Short mmCIF file of C-alpha atoms in Angstrom, two decimals:
data_model
loop_
_atom_site.label_atom_id
_atom_site.label_comp_id
_atom_site.label_asym_id
_atom_site.label_seq_id
_atom_site.Cartn_x
_atom_site.Cartn_y
_atom_site.Cartn_z
CA MET A 1 -168.26 -82.85 -172.11
CA THR A 2 -168.27 -83.26 -168.33
CA TRP A 3 -166.94 -80.66 -165.88
CA LYS A 4 -166.56 -81.35 -162.17
CA LYS A 5 -165.32 -79.36 -159.20
CA GLN A 6 -165.02 -80.70 -155.67
CA SER A 7 -163.81 -79.33 -152.35
CA GLN A 8 -163.37 -81.65 -149.41
CA ASN A 9 -162.28 -81.52 -145.78
CA THR A 10 -161.33 -84.72 -143.97
CA ILE A 11 -160.68 -85.07 -140.25
CA ARG A 12 -159.30 -88.16 -138.53
CA LEU A 13 -159.13 -88.74 -134.79
CA GLU A 14 -157.78 -91.85 -133.06
CA ASP A 15 -158.20 -92.67 -129.38
CA THR A 16 -159.35 -89.08 -128.60
CA LYS A 17 -156.32 -87.57 -130.38
CA LEU A 18 -156.51 -85.46 -133.53
CA LYS A 19 -154.36 -87.24 -136.12
CA ASP A 20 -154.99 -85.45 -139.39
CA ILE A 21 -156.89 -82.64 -141.10
CA GLN A 22 -156.76 -82.32 -144.87
CA SER A 23 -158.43 -79.85 -147.19
CA THR A 24 -158.41 -80.50 -150.93
CA MET A 25 -159.91 -78.88 -153.99
CA GLN A 26 -160.00 -80.52 -157.40
CA SER A 27 -161.56 -79.64 -160.70
CA GLY A 28 -161.32 -80.93 -164.22
CA ALA A 29 -163.07 -81.75 -167.44
CA SER A 30 -163.35 -84.74 -169.73
CA ILE A 31 -164.57 -85.01 -173.29
CA ARG A 32 -165.85 -87.85 -175.45
CA LEU A 33 -165.83 -87.52 -179.22
CA LEU A 34 -167.90 -89.78 -181.48
CA LYS A 35 -166.97 -89.97 -185.15
CA ASN A 36 -167.82 -92.73 -187.62
CA GLN A 37 -168.79 -95.00 -184.69
CA LYS A 38 -165.36 -94.54 -183.10
CA LEU A 39 -164.75 -93.15 -179.61
CA GLY A 40 -162.18 -90.57 -178.59
CA PHE A 41 -161.60 -89.60 -174.95
CA ALA A 42 -159.42 -87.09 -173.12
CA TYR A 43 -159.39 -85.26 -169.79
CA THR A 44 -157.62 -82.34 -168.20
CA ARG A 45 -157.22 -80.65 -164.83
CA SER A 46 -157.12 -77.24 -166.46
CA LEU A 47 -159.30 -75.66 -169.12
CA ASN A 48 -156.74 -72.97 -169.91
CA ASN A 49 -156.06 -74.82 -173.15
CA ALA A 50 -159.38 -76.26 -174.33
CA GLU A 51 -157.96 -76.71 -177.82
CA GLU A 52 -155.36 -79.14 -176.48
CA LEU A 53 -158.09 -81.16 -174.76
CA VAL A 54 -160.01 -81.52 -178.01
CA GLN A 55 -156.82 -82.37 -179.90
CA ASN A 56 -156.00 -85.14 -177.40
CA ALA A 57 -159.49 -86.59 -177.86
CA LEU A 58 -159.05 -86.50 -181.62
CA GLU A 59 -155.75 -88.33 -181.25
CA SER A 60 -157.42 -91.04 -179.20
CA LEU A 61 -159.91 -91.60 -182.02
CA ARG A 62 -157.06 -93.23 -183.88
CA GLY A 63 -157.15 -96.05 -181.33
CA GLY A 64 -160.18 -97.38 -183.16
CA VAL A 65 -162.49 -98.01 -180.18
CA ASP A 66 -165.80 -99.07 -181.74
CA VAL A 67 -169.07 -97.75 -180.32
CA LYS A 68 -172.69 -97.91 -181.41
CA PHE A 69 -174.30 -95.31 -179.19
CA ASP A 70 -175.23 -91.68 -179.80
CA LEU A 71 -175.05 -88.84 -177.30
CA PRO A 72 -178.42 -88.31 -175.58
CA LEU A 73 -180.67 -85.27 -175.71
CA THR A 74 -182.01 -84.78 -172.20
CA ARG A 75 -184.09 -81.62 -171.93
CA THR A 76 -185.64 -81.97 -168.48
CA VAL A 77 -184.82 -83.85 -165.30
CA PRO A 78 -186.46 -83.84 -161.85
CA THR A 79 -185.52 -81.01 -159.49
CA LEU A 80 -183.85 -82.54 -156.44
CA ASN A 81 -182.89 -81.14 -153.05
CA THR A 82 -179.19 -82.07 -153.02
CA TYR A 83 -177.47 -79.00 -151.59
CA ASP A 84 -177.62 -77.50 -148.09
CA ASP A 85 -175.91 -74.12 -147.88
CA ASN A 86 -175.20 -74.72 -144.19
CA ILE A 87 -172.31 -76.91 -145.31
CA THR A 88 -170.35 -73.73 -146.10
CA GLN A 89 -170.69 -72.60 -142.47
CA THR A 90 -169.30 -75.85 -141.07
CA THR A 91 -165.81 -75.33 -139.65
CA ASN A 92 -163.21 -77.95 -138.85
CA THR A 93 -163.37 -76.73 -135.25
CA ALA A 94 -167.07 -77.54 -135.05
CA ILE A 95 -166.47 -81.05 -136.38
CA VAL A 96 -163.56 -81.68 -133.99
CA ASN A 97 -165.70 -80.49 -131.07
CA GLU A 98 -168.46 -82.90 -132.13
CA CYS A 99 -165.92 -85.72 -132.25
CA ARG A 100 -164.74 -84.83 -128.73
CA ARG A 101 -168.34 -84.86 -127.52
CA ILE A 102 -168.69 -88.36 -128.97
CA PHE A 103 -165.45 -89.47 -127.30
CA ALA A 104 -166.65 -88.15 -123.93
CA PHE A 105 -170.01 -89.90 -124.28
CA LEU A 106 -168.53 -93.25 -125.33
CA GLU A 107 -165.90 -93.15 -122.57
CA GLN A 108 -168.81 -93.51 -120.13
CA LYS A 109 -170.17 -96.50 -122.05
CA THR A 110 -167.17 -98.61 -123.08
CA LYS A 111 -163.44 -99.15 -122.58
CA GLY A 112 -162.67 -99.71 -126.25
CA GLN A 113 -160.52 -97.38 -128.34
CA VAL A 114 -162.68 -95.05 -130.41
CA ASN A 115 -161.61 -93.77 -133.83
CA ILE A 116 -163.60 -91.23 -135.86
CA TYR A 117 -163.34 -90.23 -139.50
CA ALA A 118 -165.37 -87.22 -140.67
CA ARG A 119 -165.68 -85.53 -144.05
CA THR A 120 -167.44 -82.60 -145.67
CA THR A 121 -167.77 -82.41 -149.44
CA ILE A 122 -169.14 -79.82 -151.84
CA SER A 123 -169.36 -80.89 -155.47
CA ARG A 124 -170.51 -79.18 -158.65
CA MET A 125 -170.86 -80.67 -162.10
CA ARG A 126 -172.08 -79.82 -165.57
CA ILE A 127 -172.69 -81.97 -168.64
CA LEU A 128 -173.03 -80.60 -172.17
CA ASN A 129 -173.14 -82.33 -175.54
CA THR A 130 -173.74 -81.49 -179.18
CA ALA A 131 -177.15 -83.19 -179.09
CA GLY A 132 -178.34 -80.27 -176.98
CA THR A 133 -178.06 -81.61 -173.42
CA ASN A 134 -177.06 -78.98 -170.85
CA LEU A 135 -177.40 -80.17 -167.26
CA SER A 136 -175.86 -79.09 -163.96
CA ALA A 137 -176.04 -80.13 -160.32
CA ASN A 138 -174.65 -79.13 -156.94
CA ALA A 139 -174.39 -81.40 -153.91
CA SER A 140 -173.30 -81.17 -150.28
CA PHE A 141 -172.30 -84.06 -148.08
CA PHE A 142 -171.30 -84.57 -144.45
CA SER A 143 -170.34 -88.04 -143.27
CA MET A 144 -168.92 -89.56 -140.14
CA THR A 145 -167.75 -93.09 -139.37
CA ILE A 146 -167.27 -94.13 -135.75
CA MET A 147 -165.37 -97.32 -134.90
CA ILE A 148 -164.73 -98.93 -131.52
CA LEU A 149 -161.70 -101.22 -131.81
CA TYR A 150 -161.20 -104.51 -130.01
CA PRO A 151 -157.88 -104.76 -128.12
CA GLY A 152 -154.90 -106.03 -130.12
CA SER A 153 -156.77 -106.02 -133.42
CA ALA A 154 -157.66 -103.77 -136.34
CA THR A 155 -161.30 -104.85 -136.21
CA GLY A 156 -164.19 -103.46 -134.27
CA ILE A 157 -167.78 -102.31 -134.36
CA ASP A 158 -168.44 -99.33 -136.60
CA GLN A 159 -171.31 -97.29 -137.93
CA SER A 160 -171.53 -94.58 -140.58
CA PHE A 161 -173.74 -91.50 -140.67
CA ALA A 162 -174.50 -89.38 -143.73
CA PHE A 163 -176.23 -86.01 -144.08
CA LYS A 164 -176.33 -83.07 -146.50
CA ALA A 165 -174.78 -80.79 -143.87
CA PHE A 166 -173.25 -81.02 -140.40
CA GLN A 167 -175.40 -82.75 -137.80
CA ARG A 168 -174.76 -84.07 -134.33
CA VAL A 169 -174.90 -87.84 -133.93
CA ASP A 170 -177.81 -88.95 -131.79
CA GLU A 171 -176.83 -90.39 -128.41
CA SER A 172 -179.19 -93.34 -128.90
CA ASP A 173 -177.10 -94.41 -131.92
CA LEU A 174 -173.90 -94.05 -129.89
CA SER A 175 -175.38 -96.11 -127.05
CA MET A 176 -176.36 -98.90 -129.43
CA LEU A 177 -172.87 -98.90 -130.94
CA ALA A 178 -171.26 -99.17 -127.50
CA GLU A 179 -173.68 -101.88 -126.37
CA LEU A 180 -172.94 -104.01 -129.42
CA TYR A 181 -169.20 -103.60 -128.84
CA ASN A 182 -169.43 -104.50 -125.15
CA GLN A 183 -171.43 -107.64 -125.85
CA GLY A 184 -168.67 -108.84 -128.19
CA GLU A 185 -165.73 -108.11 -125.88
CA LYS A 186 -165.22 -111.74 -124.85
CA GLU A 187 -163.23 -113.65 -127.48
CA LEU A 188 -164.54 -117.17 -128.06
CA GLU A 189 -163.48 -120.34 -129.83
CA THR A 190 -166.43 -122.35 -131.02
CA SER A 191 -167.40 -124.87 -133.64
CA GLY A 192 -168.80 -123.92 -137.02
CA GLY A 193 -171.52 -125.58 -139.05
CA ARG A 194 -174.75 -124.52 -140.74
CA LEU A 195 -175.91 -121.55 -138.68
CA LYS A 196 -178.18 -118.55 -138.73
CA VAL A 197 -176.22 -115.51 -139.90
CA LEU A 198 -177.18 -111.86 -139.44
CA PHE A 199 -175.53 -109.56 -141.98
CA MET A 200 -175.10 -106.04 -140.64
CA PRO A 201 -175.39 -103.11 -143.09
CA GLU A 202 -171.60 -102.66 -142.96
CA ALA A 203 -171.12 -106.18 -144.40
CA MET A 204 -173.97 -106.25 -146.91
CA HIS A 205 -171.77 -105.08 -149.81
CA ALA A 206 -170.17 -108.54 -149.89
CA LEU A 207 -173.49 -109.97 -151.10
CA ILE A 208 -174.71 -107.02 -153.16
CA TRP A 209 -171.47 -106.89 -155.16
CA ARG A 210 -172.47 -110.23 -156.74
CA LEU A 211 -175.93 -108.96 -157.66
CA GLN A 212 -174.50 -105.74 -159.09
CA SER A 213 -172.21 -107.82 -161.29
CA ALA A 214 -174.95 -110.18 -162.48
CA THR A 215 -177.47 -107.48 -163.42
CA SER A 216 -175.01 -105.18 -165.21
CA GLY A 217 -175.34 -104.72 -168.96
CA GLU A 218 -171.59 -105.28 -169.18
CA SER A 219 -171.88 -108.77 -167.67
CA LEU A 220 -174.85 -109.59 -169.88
CA TYR A 221 -172.98 -108.53 -173.01
CA HIS A 222 -169.92 -110.60 -172.13
CA LYS A 223 -172.14 -113.59 -171.20
CA GLN A 224 -170.80 -113.66 -167.64
CA SER A 225 -174.10 -113.37 -165.80
CA PRO A 226 -176.04 -116.29 -164.30
CA LEU A 227 -179.15 -114.08 -164.52
CA THR A 228 -179.19 -113.80 -168.32
CA ASN A 229 -182.74 -114.23 -169.72
CA ARG A 230 -184.21 -114.65 -166.25
CA LEU A 231 -186.35 -111.52 -165.89
CA GLY A 232 -189.60 -112.44 -164.17
CA GLU A 233 -188.08 -115.39 -162.29
CA ARG A 234 -187.89 -115.64 -158.51
CA VAL A 235 -184.20 -115.53 -157.65
CA PHE A 236 -184.34 -114.50 -153.95
CA ASN A 237 -186.67 -114.83 -150.98
CA GLU A 238 -189.98 -112.97 -151.39
CA LYS A 239 -189.06 -110.73 -148.42
CA LEU A 240 -186.32 -109.06 -150.49
CA THR A 241 -187.00 -105.99 -152.62
CA ILE A 242 -183.85 -104.31 -153.92
CA VAL A 243 -183.99 -100.93 -155.64
CA ASP A 244 -181.57 -98.42 -157.13
CA ASP A 245 -183.06 -95.01 -156.35
CA PRO A 246 -180.90 -92.00 -157.31
CA LEU A 247 -183.94 -89.69 -156.96
CA GLU A 248 -184.26 -90.27 -153.20
CA ASP A 249 -183.16 -86.80 -152.12
CA THR A 250 -183.86 -87.18 -148.41
CA ARG A 251 -180.41 -88.79 -148.49
CA PRO A 252 -177.26 -86.94 -149.54
CA GLY A 253 -175.86 -87.35 -153.04
CA ALA A 254 -179.08 -87.87 -155.02
CA ARG A 255 -178.79 -87.51 -158.78
CA ALA A 256 -181.32 -86.52 -161.46
CA PHE A 257 -178.99 -87.60 -164.30
CA ASP A 258 -176.00 -89.87 -164.71
CA ASP A 259 -172.49 -88.99 -165.89
CA GLU A 260 -173.59 -89.39 -169.52
CA GLY A 261 -176.50 -86.97 -169.27
CA VAL A 262 -179.20 -89.66 -169.23
CA ALA A 263 -182.10 -88.98 -166.85
CA CYS A 264 -182.12 -91.14 -163.72
CA LYS A 265 -185.18 -92.89 -162.31
CA ARG A 266 -186.17 -95.27 -159.55
CA HIS A 267 -185.07 -98.65 -160.88
CA VAL A 268 -186.32 -101.88 -159.27
CA ILE A 269 -183.80 -104.70 -159.56
CA VAL A 270 -185.58 -107.33 -157.44
CA ASP A 271 -189.24 -107.07 -156.39
CA LYS A 272 -190.32 -109.45 -153.64
CA GLY A 273 -187.66 -111.90 -154.75
CA VAL A 274 -188.44 -111.64 -158.47
CA LEU A 275 -185.79 -110.33 -160.89
CA LYS A 276 -187.32 -107.27 -162.58
CA ASN A 277 -184.59 -105.31 -164.38
CA TYR A 278 -181.01 -105.13 -165.53
CA TYR A 279 -179.18 -101.80 -165.80
CA TYR A 280 -177.18 -100.19 -168.61
CA ASP A 281 -175.02 -97.26 -169.62
CA LEU A 282 -175.11 -95.86 -173.17
CA ASN A 283 -172.39 -98.19 -174.42
CA TYR A 284 -173.81 -101.54 -173.32
CA ALA A 285 -177.41 -100.50 -174.00
CA ALA A 286 -176.44 -99.90 -177.63
CA LYS A 287 -174.49 -103.17 -177.84
CA LEU A 288 -177.53 -105.08 -176.57
CA ASN A 289 -180.08 -103.01 -178.49
CA VAL A 290 -181.97 -101.82 -175.40
CA GLU A 291 -182.65 -98.42 -173.86
CA PRO A 292 -180.10 -96.96 -171.41
CA THR A 293 -181.36 -96.82 -167.84
CA GLY A 294 -179.37 -93.84 -166.52
CA HIS A 295 -176.63 -95.91 -164.90
CA GLY A 296 -173.55 -94.62 -166.71
CA PHE A 297 -171.25 -93.35 -163.95
CA LYS A 298 -167.57 -92.50 -163.64
CA THR A 299 -166.82 -94.68 -160.70
CA SER A 300 -164.69 -97.51 -159.37
CA ARG A 301 -165.04 -99.85 -156.42
CA TRP A 302 -161.50 -98.86 -155.53
CA ALA A 303 -160.42 -95.25 -155.04
CA GLY A 304 -159.57 -93.37 -158.20
CA ASP A 305 -159.67 -90.11 -160.12
CA THR A 306 -163.20 -89.91 -161.54
CA ILE A 307 -162.29 -87.18 -164.03
CA SER A 308 -159.98 -89.62 -165.81
CA MET A 309 -162.55 -92.43 -165.89
CA LYS A 310 -164.98 -93.33 -168.63
CA PRO A 311 -168.61 -94.04 -167.64
CA THR A 312 -169.51 -97.68 -167.00
CA PRO A 313 -172.73 -99.34 -165.76
CA ALA A 314 -173.00 -98.83 -162.00
CA LEU A 315 -175.66 -99.09 -159.29
CA GLN A 316 -174.72 -96.06 -157.19
CA TYR A 317 -177.88 -95.74 -155.09
CA ILE A 318 -178.85 -99.27 -154.19
CA THR A 319 -181.05 -99.94 -151.18
CA PHE A 320 -183.31 -102.59 -149.66
CA GLU A 321 -186.96 -102.12 -148.85
CA ARG A 322 -187.05 -102.02 -145.07
CA GLY A 323 -188.44 -104.96 -143.15
CA LYS A 324 -190.76 -105.18 -140.15
CA LYS A 325 -188.52 -106.36 -137.32
CA PRO A 326 -186.45 -104.30 -134.86
CA PHE A 327 -182.76 -105.17 -134.73
CA ARG A 328 -182.94 -106.78 -131.29
CA GLN A 329 -185.84 -108.99 -132.34
CA LEU A 330 -183.71 -110.43 -135.15
CA ILE A 331 -181.05 -111.35 -132.59
CA HIS A 332 -183.64 -112.93 -130.28
CA GLU A 333 -184.72 -115.17 -133.18
CA MET A 334 -181.22 -116.70 -133.35
CA ASP A 335 -180.95 -119.80 -131.19
CA LYS A 336 -177.36 -120.15 -132.33
CA GLY A 337 -175.63 -118.04 -134.93
CA ILE A 338 -173.24 -115.36 -136.11
CA ILE A 339 -173.54 -111.59 -136.61
CA VAL A 340 -171.32 -110.43 -139.48
CA CYS A 341 -170.29 -106.89 -138.51
CA GLY A 342 -167.62 -106.57 -141.19
CA ALA A 343 -166.45 -108.56 -144.21
CA LEU A 344 -162.80 -109.30 -144.87
CA GLY A 345 -161.99 -110.36 -148.44
CA ALA A 346 -165.30 -109.43 -150.07
CA HIS A 347 -163.52 -109.69 -153.43
CA SER A 348 -162.82 -113.40 -152.88
CA GLY A 349 -164.77 -116.03 -154.77
CA ASN A 350 -166.32 -116.11 -158.22
CA ILE A 351 -168.14 -112.77 -158.15
CA PRO A 352 -169.95 -113.11 -161.52
CA ASN A 353 -171.29 -116.51 -160.44
CA GLY A 354 -172.46 -115.23 -157.05
CA ASP A 355 -169.93 -117.11 -154.91
CA PHE A 356 -168.43 -115.52 -151.79
CA SER A 357 -165.96 -116.52 -149.10
CA ILE A 358 -165.34 -113.87 -146.45
CA GLY A 359 -163.61 -113.55 -143.12
CA LEU A 360 -165.60 -112.11 -140.22
CA SER A 361 -164.16 -108.77 -139.21
CA PRO A 362 -165.52 -109.11 -136.60
CA GLY A 363 -168.14 -111.81 -136.10
CA LEU A 364 -170.27 -111.83 -132.95
CA TYR A 365 -171.54 -115.12 -131.56
CA VAL A 366 -175.17 -115.57 -130.49
CA GLU A 367 -176.64 -118.27 -128.25
CA ASN A 368 -180.27 -118.44 -127.15
CA GLY A 369 -181.00 -115.03 -128.59
CA GLU A 370 -178.17 -113.23 -126.80
CA ILE A 371 -174.74 -112.05 -127.95
CA VAL A 372 -172.17 -113.85 -125.79
CA GLY A 373 -168.89 -112.76 -127.42
CA ARG A 374 -166.99 -112.61 -130.67
CA ILE A 375 -165.54 -115.49 -132.67
CA LYS A 376 -161.84 -115.78 -133.36
CA ASP A 377 -160.71 -116.77 -136.88
CA ALA A 378 -164.04 -117.51 -138.56
CA MET A 379 -165.30 -117.24 -142.11
CA ILE A 380 -168.49 -117.87 -144.05
CA ALA A 381 -168.96 -119.04 -147.62
CA GLY A 382 -171.81 -119.60 -150.02
CA ASN A 383 -173.60 -118.43 -153.14
CA ILE A 384 -176.03 -115.51 -153.06
CA TYR A 385 -178.59 -117.36 -155.18
CA GLU A 386 -178.87 -119.92 -152.40
CA VAL A 387 -178.19 -117.74 -149.35
CA MET A 388 -180.60 -114.95 -150.30
CA LYS A 389 -183.46 -117.44 -150.62
CA ARG A 390 -183.10 -118.25 -146.91
CA VAL A 391 -184.22 -114.96 -145.38
CA ILE A 392 -185.75 -115.14 -141.91
CA GLY A 393 -186.24 -111.43 -141.33
CA ILE A 394 -185.23 -107.92 -142.34
CA GLU A 395 -184.63 -104.99 -140.01
CA ASP A 396 -187.10 -102.11 -139.97
CA THR A 397 -184.38 -99.43 -140.24
CA ILE A 398 -182.09 -98.49 -143.14
CA TYR A 399 -178.51 -97.29 -142.58
CA PRO A 400 -175.87 -95.70 -144.82
CA ALA A 401 -173.07 -98.17 -145.50
CA TYR A 402 -170.45 -98.98 -148.10
CA THR A 403 -172.07 -99.01 -151.61
CA GLY A 404 -175.62 -98.27 -150.44
CA TYR A 405 -178.30 -98.01 -147.74
CA TYR A 406 -179.12 -101.29 -146.05
CA PRO A 407 -180.93 -102.87 -143.10
CA ALA A 408 -179.58 -105.84 -141.18
CA VAL A 409 -180.80 -109.11 -142.77
CA LEU A 410 -181.06 -112.48 -141.01
CA PHE A 411 -180.42 -115.65 -143.04
CA GLU A 412 -180.53 -119.30 -142.03
CA ASP A 413 -178.51 -122.41 -142.87
CA ILE A 414 -175.26 -120.63 -143.84
CA ASN A 415 -171.91 -122.41 -143.83
CA VAL A 416 -169.66 -121.08 -141.05
CA ALA A 417 -166.09 -122.35 -140.65
CA THR A 418 -163.99 -121.80 -137.51
CA LYS A 419 -160.78 -123.11 -136.00
CA GLY A 420 -162.66 -124.24 -132.94
#
């Protein structure tokens, strides 16, 4: 049985104006029943009638969903620092005032429209099962995304920040954001070709999605992965080490156990370009006769109600090992190329096979090591098992971004198509 409770405040400001404040609180429980290798599942938003919840799960057993796994007995897990009590002292007024400070600072640096989205979250969960597992966790989270929009478009330069409690955004980060925006103000039409391409952290999910698919126990079981039976092989450039690390509690949201009660651990997916591990939940580990890796999470790439979801294999804490080069040095190493600041259509292409075809939203153009503007109507395409062998350099700083924590990564010889 899994119980979760979450309270959340969201604040949205556009062009210095407060547009929306929402406060929500949700709680609920879900239950999985195993009987004669059949699975029953039910969930509820209220535990006032626990008997009804159990009855609904018993009814779902009649659906005949076959399973081979047993519920785990997890007695001990690492103690993680996931909750900062200061989050309870954070008021909406304090967050709005911080946003206004950011607006005032950026107004001195750029003419672009600035939008800010901020959120505080407090979550509590508990997992119990008849095998004897009884685990609980609390977490606090403060995040802020700042975007500077280009005129007449919905695209711009953005950066996200994530903490366990309210913090002011450093002015050096704001200055870098404004500088990058200003350098891309001029809209260009240019020819495409095989170019150097720098993926920013905000666009890295377009590549990582393919790796997540290929290394999942679900893909292996359904024979959809091009990485089947390839552990120990070099699949990427030796500069790339990719890890799923839910125990890294210097970042918000760390987890000592997954949504099935299996203990989490640092899990290396790719080590210096060599494929080291796949990942599994209870279900697919049992189907493939391997041990679960603590990756059974109630999650979806698209927004959804996690209480109503069943656990599936998921890399929730993926990150790259940082490189050795400052961001500006990576740009200086581009004689001619593109900076992908955002990916439009990351779902396009044959994801299980590693193919991608994305629009640049936006894409900055580099000549002789300098950003000279942004490209109009451009896209890039390729396959990660070719592209990620062509790494020139990796940034020395890691940033929070969609689906993980990433540095900027510079690749060479990538197909870029434009209307120019």
